[in-house]
């Protein structure tokens, strides 16, 4: 690409944006924190696979996994992760999808609040099912 | 390709929002801190070993990893303005998701 100044080409106007542009406003910061929640989604997959592996190896390894998850560093990491995951879940289920999803019922668009309420029910059912399966 | 990746991102976002809070609360906080007593090995092994659980967890892992890949890619692009490192970032994100999916498939479908 030719970018140098010539008599016939005006110079491009490109204001420089600072790297930490997202610290300037609360809404920008919230956007970046929401994007960063994905890192903790990935961390949870790793954590889950370590648990699966420990259970597959036998009772001894499962015990060791439980002890390891009770160490201060792991507790701190998982508390931080849970905060980010909750930010993701709340914004995804109640802010994003009610406005992004267009559900039509008898030719009329369902209001966003109804989709949010449906998501809340789905969230509670999924949590109850998972807890029931694990705790038996 | 982009719409397909977005679909994976979106499906992973829904599943992560529905399932991770309860699982992370139980295994990350409630069991380690003794608020709830953890299930014994035999029970958890039976639940995890069921074919439906294994397939469901595998699907969840794949979609959640691609959710991370897609979102983290844009966080690096826009948040840190690393557009010029596009290739390396794509390789890291989607390659990481693929590798993670392979590990998940091995553990959930072969080892367990």
XYZ file of N, CA and C in Angstrom:
744
model
N 0.839 -1.196 0.000
C 0.000 0.000 0.000
C 0.874 1.246 0.000
N 0.487 2.233 -0.828
C 1.275 3.464 -0.917
C 0.726 4.476 0.079
N 1.549 4.857 1.007
C 1.006 5.734 2.044
C 1.721 7.084 2.108
N 2.761 7.303 1.297
C 3.492 8.569 1.464
C 2.705 9.738 0.870
N 3.063 10.905 1.293
C 2.343 12.104 0.891
C 2.697 12.471 -0.545
N 1.698 12.702 -1.386
C 1.936 13.183 -2.754
C 1.036 14.388 -2.967
N 1.310 15.179 -3.969
C 0.459 16.348 -4.210
C -0.998 15.965 -4.491
N -1.181 14.749 -4.987
C -2.545 14.385 -5.405
C -3.318 13.612 -4.352
N -2.580 13.056 -3.398
C -3.257 12.290 -2.344
C -3.233 13.072 -1.055
N -4.375 13.358 -0.490
C -4.335 14.006 0.834
C -3.776 13.016 1.850
N -3.131 13.542 2.866
C -2.621 12.653 3.902
C -3.799 12.080 4.681
N -3.701 10.800 5.083
C -4.816 10.185 5.793
C -4.964 10.767 7.185
N -6.185 10.934 7.552
C -6.447 11.422 8.905
C -6.689 10.218 9.810
N -5.720 9.939 10.624
C -5.872 8.796 11.540
C -5.476 9.218 12.946
N -6.461 9.639 13.720
C -6.094 10.020 15.092
C -5.584 8.809 15.853
N -4.550 9.002 16.629
C -4.006 7.874 17.395
C -4.869 7.626 18.622
N -5.223 6.373 18.802
C -6.012 6.003 19.979
C -5.057 5.382 20.984
N -5.063 5.848 22.223
C -4.164 5.239 23.214
C -4.554 3.789 23.483
N -3.556 2.971 23.878
C -3.812 1.543 24.088
C -4.848 1.337 25.197
N -4.814 2.212 26.177
C -5.753 2.031 27.298
C -6.985 2.908 27.145
N -7.458 2.995 25.895
C -8.661 3.804 25.613
C -9.855 3.372 26.451
N -9.886 2.102 26.831
C -11.060 1.561 27.513
C -11.093 1.900 28.996
N -10.050 2.627 29.494
C -10.098 3.043 30.897
C -10.798 4.390 31.047
N -11.179 5.004 29.907
C -11.705 6.361 29.970
C -13.150 6.440 30.425
N -13.883 5.381 30.164
C -15.302 5.421 30.501
C -15.707 4.121 31.136
N -16.689 4.201 32.037
C -17.191 3.011 32.719
C -17.738 1.987 31.728
N -18.477 2.478 30.725
C -19.091 1.544 29.776
C -18.021 0.848 28.929
N -16.925 1.575 28.603
C -15.833 0.944 27.841
C -15.143 -0.112 28.696
N -14.938 0.233 29.985
C -14.267 -0.697 30.895
C -15.102 -1.972 31.054
N -16.418 -1.780 31.172
C -17.318 -2.919 31.319
C -17.259 -3.808 30.083
N -17.148 -3.185 28.915
C -17.040 -3.937 27.659
C -15.787 -4.822 27.669
N -14.660 -4.229 28.075
C -13.409 -5.001 28.074
C -13.450 -6.092 29.140
N -14.033 -5.792 30.311
C -14.142 -6.819 31.359
C -15.007 -7.988 30.872
N -16.066 -7.664 30.115
C -16.925 -8.702 29.569
C -16.165 -9.571 28.573
N -15.340 -8.919 27.747
C -14.537 -9.680 26.797
C -13.548 -10.572 27.541
N -12.981 -10.026 28.652
C -11.996 -10.804 29.418
C -12.627 -11.985 30.150
N -13.947 -11.945 30.358
C -14.602 -13.073 31.033
C -14.359 -14.370 30.256
N -14.115 -14.248 28.949
C -13.892 -15.449 28.138
C -12.645 -16.207 28.604
N -11.650 -15.475 29.153
C -10.449 -16.147 29.660
C -10.831 -17.106 30.781
N -11.800 -16.687 31.604
C -12.196 -17.527 32.725
C -13.112 -18.665 32.291
N -13.808 -18.471 31.158
C -14.544 -19.591 30.567
C -13.535 -20.675 30.175
N -12.445 -20.252 29.531
C -11.407 -21.217 29.140
C -10.784 -21.862 30.386
N -10.532 -21.057 31.433
C -9.967 -21.612 32.668
C -10.894 -22.671 33.245
N -12.211 -22.401 33.206
C -13.138 -23.383 33.763
C -13.078 -24.707 32.996
N -12.920 -24.638 31.670
C -12.822 -25.875 30.888
C -11.587 -26.668 31.350
N -10.473 -25.967 31.572
C -9.256 -26.628 32.057
C -9.512 -27.273 33.422
N -10.143 -26.510 34.316
C -10.445 -26.978 35.671
C -11.339 -28.227 35.608
N -12.365 -28.163 34.747
C -13.300 -29.286 34.587
C -12.581 -30.526 34.056
N -11.687 -30.325 33.081
C -10.988 -31.479 32.504
C -10.020 -32.093 33.515
N -9.422 -31.239 34.383
C -8.556 -31.778 35.439
C -9.381 -32.620 36.410
N -10.599 -32.152 36.707
C -11.490 -32.920 37.583
C -11.859 -34.258 36.938
N -12.229 -34.196 35.652
C -12.609 -35.421 34.933
C -11.453 -36.416 34.945
N -10.250 -35.891 34.697
C -9.078 -36.766 34.686
C -8.842 -37.387 36.063
N -8.991 -36.565 37.119
C -8.780 -37.065 38.477
C -9.792 -38.163 38.809
N -11.062 -37.939 38.434
C -12.097 -38.948 38.713
C -11.804 -40.225 37.927
N -11.337 -40.064 36.683
C -11.041 -41.241 35.858
C -9.886 -42.047 36.445
N -8.921 -41.352 37.106
C -7.750 -42.049 37.641
C -8.073 -42.861 38.890
N -9.130 -42.457 39.620
C -9.497 -43.221 40.808
C -9.702 -42.351 42.038
N -10.183 -42.962 43.145
C -10.517 -42.212 44.373
C -9.350 -41.401 44.924
N -8.134 -41.977 44.836
C -6.946 -41.297 45.368
C -6.728 -39.951 44.673
N -6.777 -39.965 43.333
C -6.553 -38.739 42.562
C -7.684 -37.738 42.768
N -8.905 -38.256 42.908
C -10.051 -37.380 43.153
C -9.872 -36.644 44.478
N -9.431 -37.373 45.510
C -9.154 -36.788 46.828
C -8.109 -35.674 46.700
N -7.050 -35.990 45.925
C -5.964 -35.012 45.749
C -6.468 -33.764 45.018
N -7.374 -33.965 44.043
C -7.950 -32.823 43.324
C -8.735 -31.937 44.297
N -9.526 -32.561 45.173
C -10.318 -31.785 46.138
C -9.403 -30.999 47.073
N -8.310 -31.638 47.539
C -7.362 -30.933 48.413
C -6.708 -29.768 47.681
N -6.341 -30.022 46.417
C -5.677 -28.992 45.617
C -6.606 -27.801 45.401
N -7.895 -28.067 45.186
C -8.827 -26.976 44.936
C -9.109 -26.173 46.204
N -8.670 -26.690 47.376
C -8.870 -25.951 48.620
C -7.645 -25.136 49.014
N -6.580 -25.145 48.205
C -5.407 -24.336 48.525
C -5.748 -22.861 48.285
N -5.115 -21.932 49.067
C -5.492 -20.508 48.984
C -5.409 -19.937 47.557
N -4.354 -20.298 46.832
C -4.198 -19.772 45.473
C -5.345 -20.185 44.555
N -5.727 -21.459 44.638
C -6.817 -21.950 43.791
C -8.139 -21.320 44.191
N -8.341 -21.151 45.513
C -9.592 -20.524 45.975
C -9.691 -19.104 45.436
N -8.577 -18.364 45.540
C -8.565 -16.977 45.064
C -8.871 -16.928 43.564
N -8.170 -17.800 42.814
C -8.385 -17.841 41.362
C -9.846 -18.128 41.037
N -10.446 -19.089 41.746
C -11.820 -19.457 41.432
C -12.839 -18.418 41.883
N -12.506 -17.657 42.954
C -13.402 -16.553 43.350
C -13.402 -15.485 42.254
N -12.200 -15.126 41.778
C -12.097 -14.140 40.691
C -12.814 -14.663 39.456
N -12.586 -15.946 39.138
C -13.214 -16.538 37.956
C -14.728 -16.497 38.072
N -15.251 -16.801 39.269
C -16.704 -16.808 39.448
C -17.289 -15.407 39.244
N -16.573 -14.372 39.716
C -17.042 -12.993 39.492
C -17.150 -12.702 38.001
N -16.111 -13.056 37.237
C -16.142 -12.802 35.795
C -17.220 -13.632 35.106
N -17.381 -14.881 35.543
C -18.398 -15.749 34.930
C -19.792 -15.201 35.197
N -20.007 -14.666 36.415
C -21.319 -14.088 36.719
C -21.566 -12.847 35.874
N -20.513 -12.037 35.684
C -20.650 -10.870 34.797
C -21.056 -11.321 33.395
N -20.403 -12.378 32.914
C -20.737 -12.913 31.590
C -22.174 -13.420 31.554
N -22.548 -14.215 32.561
C -23.879 -14.849 32.545
C -24.976 -13.790 32.604
N -24.824 -12.820 33.531
C -25.879 -11.808 33.693
C -26.006 -10.949 32.439
N -24.866 -10.490 31.897
C -24.963 -9.629 30.711
C -25.444 -10.420 29.498
N -25.006 -11.687 29.393
C -25.380 -12.482 28.218
C -26.868 -12.831 28.236
N -27.345 -13.287 29.406
C -28.721 -13.785 29.475
C -29.745 -12.661 29.557
N -29.367 -11.533 30.183
C -30.390 -10.516 30.446
C -30.182 -9.213 29.683
N -29.010 -8.999 29.104
C -28.814 -7.771 28.335
C -28.671 -8.080 26.853
N -27.770 -9.014 26.537
C -27.479 -9.273 25.123
C -28.607 -10.025 24.434
N -28.871 -11.262 24.901
C -29.783 -12.093 24.106
C -31.219 -11.574 24.063
N -31.757 -10.926 25.123
C -33.120 -10.412 24.966
C -33.237 -9.390 23.823
N -32.138 -8.657 23.554
C -32.205 -7.664 22.487
C -31.736 -8.205 21.150
N -30.858 -9.222 21.193
C -30.326 -9.753 19.933
C -31.282 -10.771 19.318
N -32.006 -11.496 20.175
C -32.887 -12.547 19.660
C -34.236 -11.978 19.264
N -34.667 -12.290 18.061
C -36.005 -11.859 17.641
C -36.898 -13.095 17.608
N -37.783 -13.176 18.589
C -38.708 -14.307 18.649
C -40.100 -13.779 18.315
N -40.709 -14.398 17.315
C -42.052 -13.937 16.939
C -43.093 -14.954 17.384
N -44.164 -14.430 17.962
C -45.260 -15.277 18.403
C -46.526 -14.706 17.781
N -47.190 -15.470 16.943
C -48.393 -15.013 16.231
C -48.129 -13.676 15.533
N -46.987 -13.611 14.851
C -46.708 -12.416 14.061
C -46.206 -11.224 14.844
N -46.172 -11.321 16.176
C -45.698 -10.194 16.974
C -44.357 -10.521 17.596
N -43.506 -9.507 17.706
C -42.212 -9.727 18.325
C -42.377 -9.773 19.833
N -41.804 -10.837 20.425
C -41.856 -10.985 21.879
C -41.017 -9.877 22.518
N -41.505 -9.201 23.554
C -40.716 -8.122 24.171
C -39.447 -8.681 24.828
N -38.352 -7.888 24.853
C -37.086 -8.366 25.434
C -37.246 -8.882 26.854
N -38.119 -8.265 27.637
C -38.284 -8.692 29.033
C -38.772 -10.137 29.113
N -39.615 -10.547 28.160
C -40.130 -11.920 28.171
C -39.002 -12.910 27.891
N -38.098 -12.533 26.961
C -36.968 -13.424 26.657
C -36.037 -13.497 27.860
N -35.822 -12.354 28.523
C -34.997 -12.338 29.736
C -35.590 -13.242 30.806
N -36.904 -13.194 30.959
C -37.576 -14.041 31.964
C -37.419 -15.518 31.589
N -37.559 -15.825 30.297
C -37.354 -17.203 29.838
C -35.948 -17.677 30.124
N -34.959 -16.779 29.912
C -33.568 -17.136 30.185
C -33.336 -17.404 31.668
N -34.019 -16.612 32.516
C -33.878 -16.812 33.963
C -34.390 -18.203 34.348
N -35.540 -18.583 33.784
C -36.093 -19.916 34.067
C -35.133 -20.996 33.579
N -34.599 -20.818 32.346
C -33.661 -21.804 31.795
C -32.420 -21.914 32.680
N -31.932 -20.781 33.178
C -30.746 -20.752 34.038
C -31.014 -21.520 35.329
N -32.176 -21.270 35.927
C -32.505 -21.946 37.183
C -32.669 -23.452 36.960
N -33.344 -23.825 35.871
C -33.535 -25.252 35.592
C -32.184 -25.946 35.358
N -31.306 -25.307 34.549
C -29.999 -25.910 34.258
C -29.183 -26.063 35.540
N -29.207 -25.022 36.402
C -28.448 -25.084 37.658
C -29.001 -26.172 38.566
N -30.332 -26.259 38.652
C -30.949 -27.263 39.517
C -30.619 -28.665 39.020
N -30.682 -28.867 37.711
C -30.380 -30.187 37.149
C -28.929 -30.579 37.433
N -27.996 -29.626 37.202
C -26.572 -29.919 37.437
C -26.330 -30.236 38.910
N -26.906 -29.421 39.801
C -26.714 -29.648 41.241
C -27.315 -30.987 41.653
N -28.478 -31.313 41.094
C -29.130 -32.584 41.428
C -28.272 -33.767 40.988
N -27.718 -33.673 39.761
C -26.885 -34.775 39.255
C -25.633 -34.953 40.100
N -25.021 -33.832 40.519
C -23.751 -33.920 41.251
C -23.974 -34.353 42.691
N -24.969 -33.735 43.341
C -25.168 -34.015 44.759
C -26.011 -35.269 44.979
N -26.750 -35.671 43.934
C -27.538 -36.900 44.011
C -28.604 -36.851 45.084
N -16.543 -18.266 6.716
C -15.935 -18.812 7.940
C -16.368 -18.009 9.174
N -16.403 -16.691 9.036
C -16.738 -15.832 10.179
C -18.123 -16.130 10.782
N -19.181 -16.299 9.945
C -20.494 -16.620 10.532
C -20.478 -17.934 11.307
N -19.742 -18.921 10.798
C -19.648 -20.213 11.475
C -18.958 -20.060 12.831
N -17.846 -19.307 12.849
C -17.133 -19.076 14.105
C -18.007 -18.299 15.084
N -18.785 -17.360 14.535
C -19.666 -16.579 15.399
C -20.734 -17.466 16.020
N -21.215 -18.429 15.232
C -22.227 -19.360 15.732
C -21.672 -20.168 16.910
N -20.426 -20.666 16.759
C -19.788 -21.407 17.849
C -19.638 -20.510 19.075
N -19.210 -19.258 18.829
C -19.036 -18.280 19.915
C -20.347 -18.088 20.669
N -21.420 -17.931 19.891
C -22.722 -17.636 20.474
C -23.263 -18.833 21.260
N -23.185 -20.031 20.668
C -23.663 -21.229 21.366
C -22.844 -21.455 22.638
N -21.530 -21.249 22.545
C -20.672 -21.404 23.721
C -21.008 -20.386 24.795
N -21.386 -19.180 24.373
C -21.754 -18.142 25.334
C -22.994 -18.522 26.125
N -23.990 -19.086 25.438
C -25.223 -19.497 26.117
C -24.922 -20.631 27.102
N -24.227 -21.668 26.625
C -23.961 -22.820 27.498
C -23.102 -22.416 28.696
N -22.101 -21.561 28.460
C -21.249 -21.122 29.574
C -22.068 -20.365 30.603
N -22.966 -19.490 30.125
C -23.772 -18.692 31.046
C -24.701 -19.588 31.861
N -25.234 -20.642 31.242
C -26.187 -21.496 31.938
C -25.504 -22.465 32.909
N -24.338 -22.989 32.535
C -23.768 -24.102 33.300
C -22.597 -23.746 34.211
N -21.736 -22.800 33.801
C -20.518 -22.579 34.589
C -20.810 -22.028 35.988
N -21.749 -21.063 36.156
C -21.923 -20.533 37.524
C -22.159 -21.621 38.573
N -23.078 -22.550 38.330
C -23.382 -23.562 39.346
C -22.197 -24.518 39.534
N -21.561 -24.923 38.426
C -20.453 -25.886 38.541
C -19.248 -25.254 39.234
N -18.942 -24.014 38.861
C -17.784 -23.354 39.469
C -18.059 -23.035 40.936
N -19.302 -22.678 41.250
C -19.643 -22.409 42.645
C -19.447 -23.677 43.480
N -19.941 -24.816 42.963
C -19.826 -26.059 43.729
C -18.375 -26.514 43.855
N -17.690 -26.694 42.709
C -16.345 -27.288 42.749
C -15.253 -26.282 43.102
N -15.511 -24.983 42.878
C -14.482 -23.986 43.156
C -14.581 -23.407 44.551
N -15.805 -23.362 45.101
C -15.985 -22.713 46.401
C -16.661 -23.603 47.449
N -17.856 -24.109 47.112
C -18.673 -24.782 48.129
C -18.018 -26.057 48.658
N -17.446 -26.894 47.764
C -16.791 -28.129 48.228
C -15.475 -27.826 48.951
N -14.578 -27.002 48.359
C -13.303 -26.749 49.045
C -13.476 -26.086 50.407
N -14.493 -25.200 50.545
C -14.658 -24.493 51.810
C -15.529 -25.263 52.797
N -16.036 -26.420 52.359
C -16.798 -27.255 53.270
C -18.234 -26.810 53.488
N -18.749 -25.892 52.625
C -20.152 -25.461 52.771
C -21.094 -26.615 52.425
N -20.694 -27.398 51.431
C -21.473 -28.564 51.017
C -20.480 -29.711 50.946
N -20.890 -30.918 51.409
C -19.923 -32.016 51.350
C -19.868 -32.556 49.913
N -18.656 -32.738 49.391
C -18.495 -33.175 48.000
C -19.026 -34.590 47.793
N -19.488 -34.908 46.577
C -19.965 -36.263 46.302
C -18.810 -37.254 46.404
N -19.105 -38.496 46.794
C -18.007 -39.467 46.863
C -17.617 -39.909 45.446
N -16.466 -40.565 45.386
C -15.901 -40.898 44.074
C -16.813 -41.797 43.257
N -17.442 -42.778 43.919
C -18.268 -43.743 43.180
C -19.429 -43.035 42.484
N -20.085 -42.128 43.214
C -21.229 -41.416 42.645
C -20.808 -40.533 41.468
N -19.757 -39.705 41.692
C -19.311 -38.794 40.637
C -18.825 -39.576 39.423
N -18.165 -40.685 39.683
C -17.657 -41.527 38.596
C -18.816 -42.086 37.775
N -19.912 -42.471 38.459
C -21.071 -43.019 37.748
C -21.753 -41.935 36.908
N -21.871 -40.711 37.502
C -22.522 -39.606 36.777
C -21.690 -39.217 35.550
N -20.371 -39.051 35.765
C -19.500 -38.628 34.659
C -19.364 -39.726 33.610
N -19.414 -40.958 34.055
C -19.189 -42.071 33.134
C -20.374 -42.378 32.237
N -21.541 -41.847 32.567
C -22.720 -42.094 31.742
C -22.510 -41.512 30.336
N -22.844 -42.288 29.296
C -22.582 -41.806 27.918
C -23.189 -40.428 27.617
N -24.388 -40.169 28.137
C -25.018 -38.870 27.866
C -24.198 -37.737 28.470
N -23.713 -37.926 29.726
C -22.892 -36.894 30.365
C -21.612 -36.659 29.577
N -20.996 -37.766 29.146
C -19.713 -37.635 28.447
C -19.866 -36.844 27.155
N -20.896 -37.197 26.367
C -21.110 -36.489 25.098
C -21.497 -35.029 25.350
N -22.390 -34.813 26.352
C -22.825 -33.447 26.655
C -21.647 -32.595 27.113
N -20.798 -33.147 27.995
C -19.655 -32.378 28.489
C -18.650 -32.110 27.372
N -18.494 -33.073 26.471
C -17.581 -32.857 25.343
C -18.084 -31.695 24.472
N -19.385 -31.718 24.150
C -19.958 -30.619 23.367
C -19.799 -29.296 24.079
N -20.030 -29.294 25.391
C -19.884 -28.070 26.174
C -18.448 -27.553 26.108
N -17.466 -28.458 26.286
C -16.054 -28.048 26.272
C -15.676 -27.431 24.920
N -16.081 -28.068 23.832
C -15.731 -27.567 22.494
C -16.329 -26.170 22.290
N -17.621 -26.025 22.578
C -18.275 -24.734 22.338
C -17.725 -23.648 23.259
N -17.477 -23.995 24.532
C -16.936 -23.002 25.465
C -15.542 -22.556 25.018
N -14.732 -23.493 24.505
C -13.382 -23.133 24.062
C -13.435 -22.231 22.832
N -14.361 -22.509 21.903
C -14.466 -21.632 20.733
C -15.077 -20.278 21.093
N -15.903 -20.285 22.145
C -16.403 -19.008 22.663
C -15.224 -18.167 23.146
N -14.330 -18.792 23.922
C -13.134 -18.088 24.391
C -12.305 -17.598 23.213
N -12.059 -18.498 22.248
C -11.173 -18.164 21.128
C -11.668 -16.916 20.404
N -12.954 -16.897 20.098
C -13.510 -15.806 19.313
C -13.499 -14.495 20.089
N -13.886 -14.565 21.355
C -13.994 -13.352 22.146
C -12.620 -12.805 22.522
N -11.715 -13.704 22.868
C -10.373 -13.275 23.265
C -9.627 -12.679 22.081
N -9.881 -13.241 20.898
C -9.276 -12.731 19.679
C -9.639 -11.250 19.488
N -10.919 -10.938 19.670
C -11.321 -9.548 19.498
C -10.873 -8.668 20.651
N -10.737 -9.262 21.845
C -10.215 -8.483 22.966
C -8.778 -8.055 22.669
N -7.999 -8.951 22.055
C -6.622 -8.610 21.714
C -6.588 -7.610 20.553
N -7.414 -7.856 19.547
C -7.492 -6.945 18.394
C -7.788 -5.518 18.819
N -8.930 -5.373 19.534
C -9.455 -4.038 19.814
C -8.941 -3.484 21.126
N -8.938 -4.346 22.166
C -8.542 -3.873 23.482
C -7.100 -3.423 23.495
N -6.217 -4.222 22.902
C -4.790 -3.883 22.925
C -4.286 -3.400 21.564
N -5.199 -3.283 20.595
C -4.850 -2.788 19.260
C -3.693 -3.571 18.639
N -3.888 -4.868 18.535
C -2.827 -5.728 17.988
C -3.211 -6.247 16.607
N -3.914 -5.422 15.831
C -4.397 -5.868 14.530
C -3.283 -6.414 13.645
N -2.066 -5.858 13.774
C -0.963 -6.279 12.916
C -0.484 -7.696 13.254
N -0.886 -8.213 14.435
C -0.467 -9.581 14.802
C -1.567 -10.585 14.499
N -2.455 -10.230 13.572
C -3.642 -11.022 13.273
C -3.375 -12.525 13.151
N -2.356 -12.865 12.370
C -2.103 -14.296 12.100
C -1.734 -15.052 13.361
N -0.811 -14.454 14.129
C -0.369 -15.116 15.352
C -1.533 -15.259 16.329
N -2.360 -14.217 16.422
C -3.484 -14.251 17.358
C -4.495 -15.317 16.941
N -4.814 -15.367 15.641
C -5.762 -16.382 15.164
C -5.243 -17.783 15.437
N -3.954 -17.978 15.169
C -3.349 -19.293 15.369
C -3.427 -19.680 16.835
N -3.089 -18.715 17.716
C -3.106 -18.981 19.155
C -4.521 -19.298 19.630
N -5.492 -18.469 19.217
C -6.862 -18.626 19.737
C -7.545 -19.873 19.181
N -7.659 -19.949 17.860
C -8.395 -21.085 17.292
C -7.578 -22.372 17.397
N -6.251 -22.267 17.292
C -5.406 -23.446 17.481
C -5.525 -23.963 18.910
N -5.549 -23.019 19.870
C -5.718 -23.402 21.270
C -7.049 -24.089 21.503
N -8.108 -23.545 20.878
C -9.438 -24.148 21.043
C -9.470 -25.553 20.448
N -8.820 -25.720 19.288
C -8.781 -27.047 18.664
C -8.016 -28.039 19.528
N -6.848 -27.599 20.029
C -6.038 -28.483 20.866
C -6.804 -28.858 22.133
N -7.450 -27.859 22.756
C -8.237 -28.123 23.953
C -9.376 -29.087 23.676
N -10.016 -28.939 22.509
C -11.107 -29.851 22.139
C -10.595 -31.273 21.995
N -9.398 -31.410 21.439
C -8.812 -32.741 21.274
C -8.551 -33.379 22.636
N -8.006 -32.590 23.571
C -7.754 -33.109 24.917
C -9.077 -33.507 25.578
N -10.098 -32.628 25.426
C -11.410 -32.921 26.013
C -11.984 -34.208 25.422
N -11.865 -34.378 24.113
C -12.373 -35.584 23.467
C -11.652 -36.820 23.966
N -10.324 -36.698 24.119
C -9.539 -37.836 24.599
C -9.973 -38.221 26.016
N -10.057 -37.218 26.904
C -10.383 -37.505 28.301
C -11.817 -37.993 28.466
N -12.757 -37.327 27.788
C -14.168 -37.629 28.030
C -14.645 -38.856 27.260
N -14.094 -39.066 26.067
C -14.626 -40.140 25.236
C -13.749 -41.389 25.245
N -12.461 -41.250 25.618
C -11.587 -42.422 25.589
C -11.158 -42.870 26.982
N -10.730 -41.915 27.846
C -10.151 -42.300 29.137
C -11.225 -42.634 30.158
N -12.256 -41.755 30.243
C -13.255 -41.887 31.305
C -14.036 -43.194 31.189
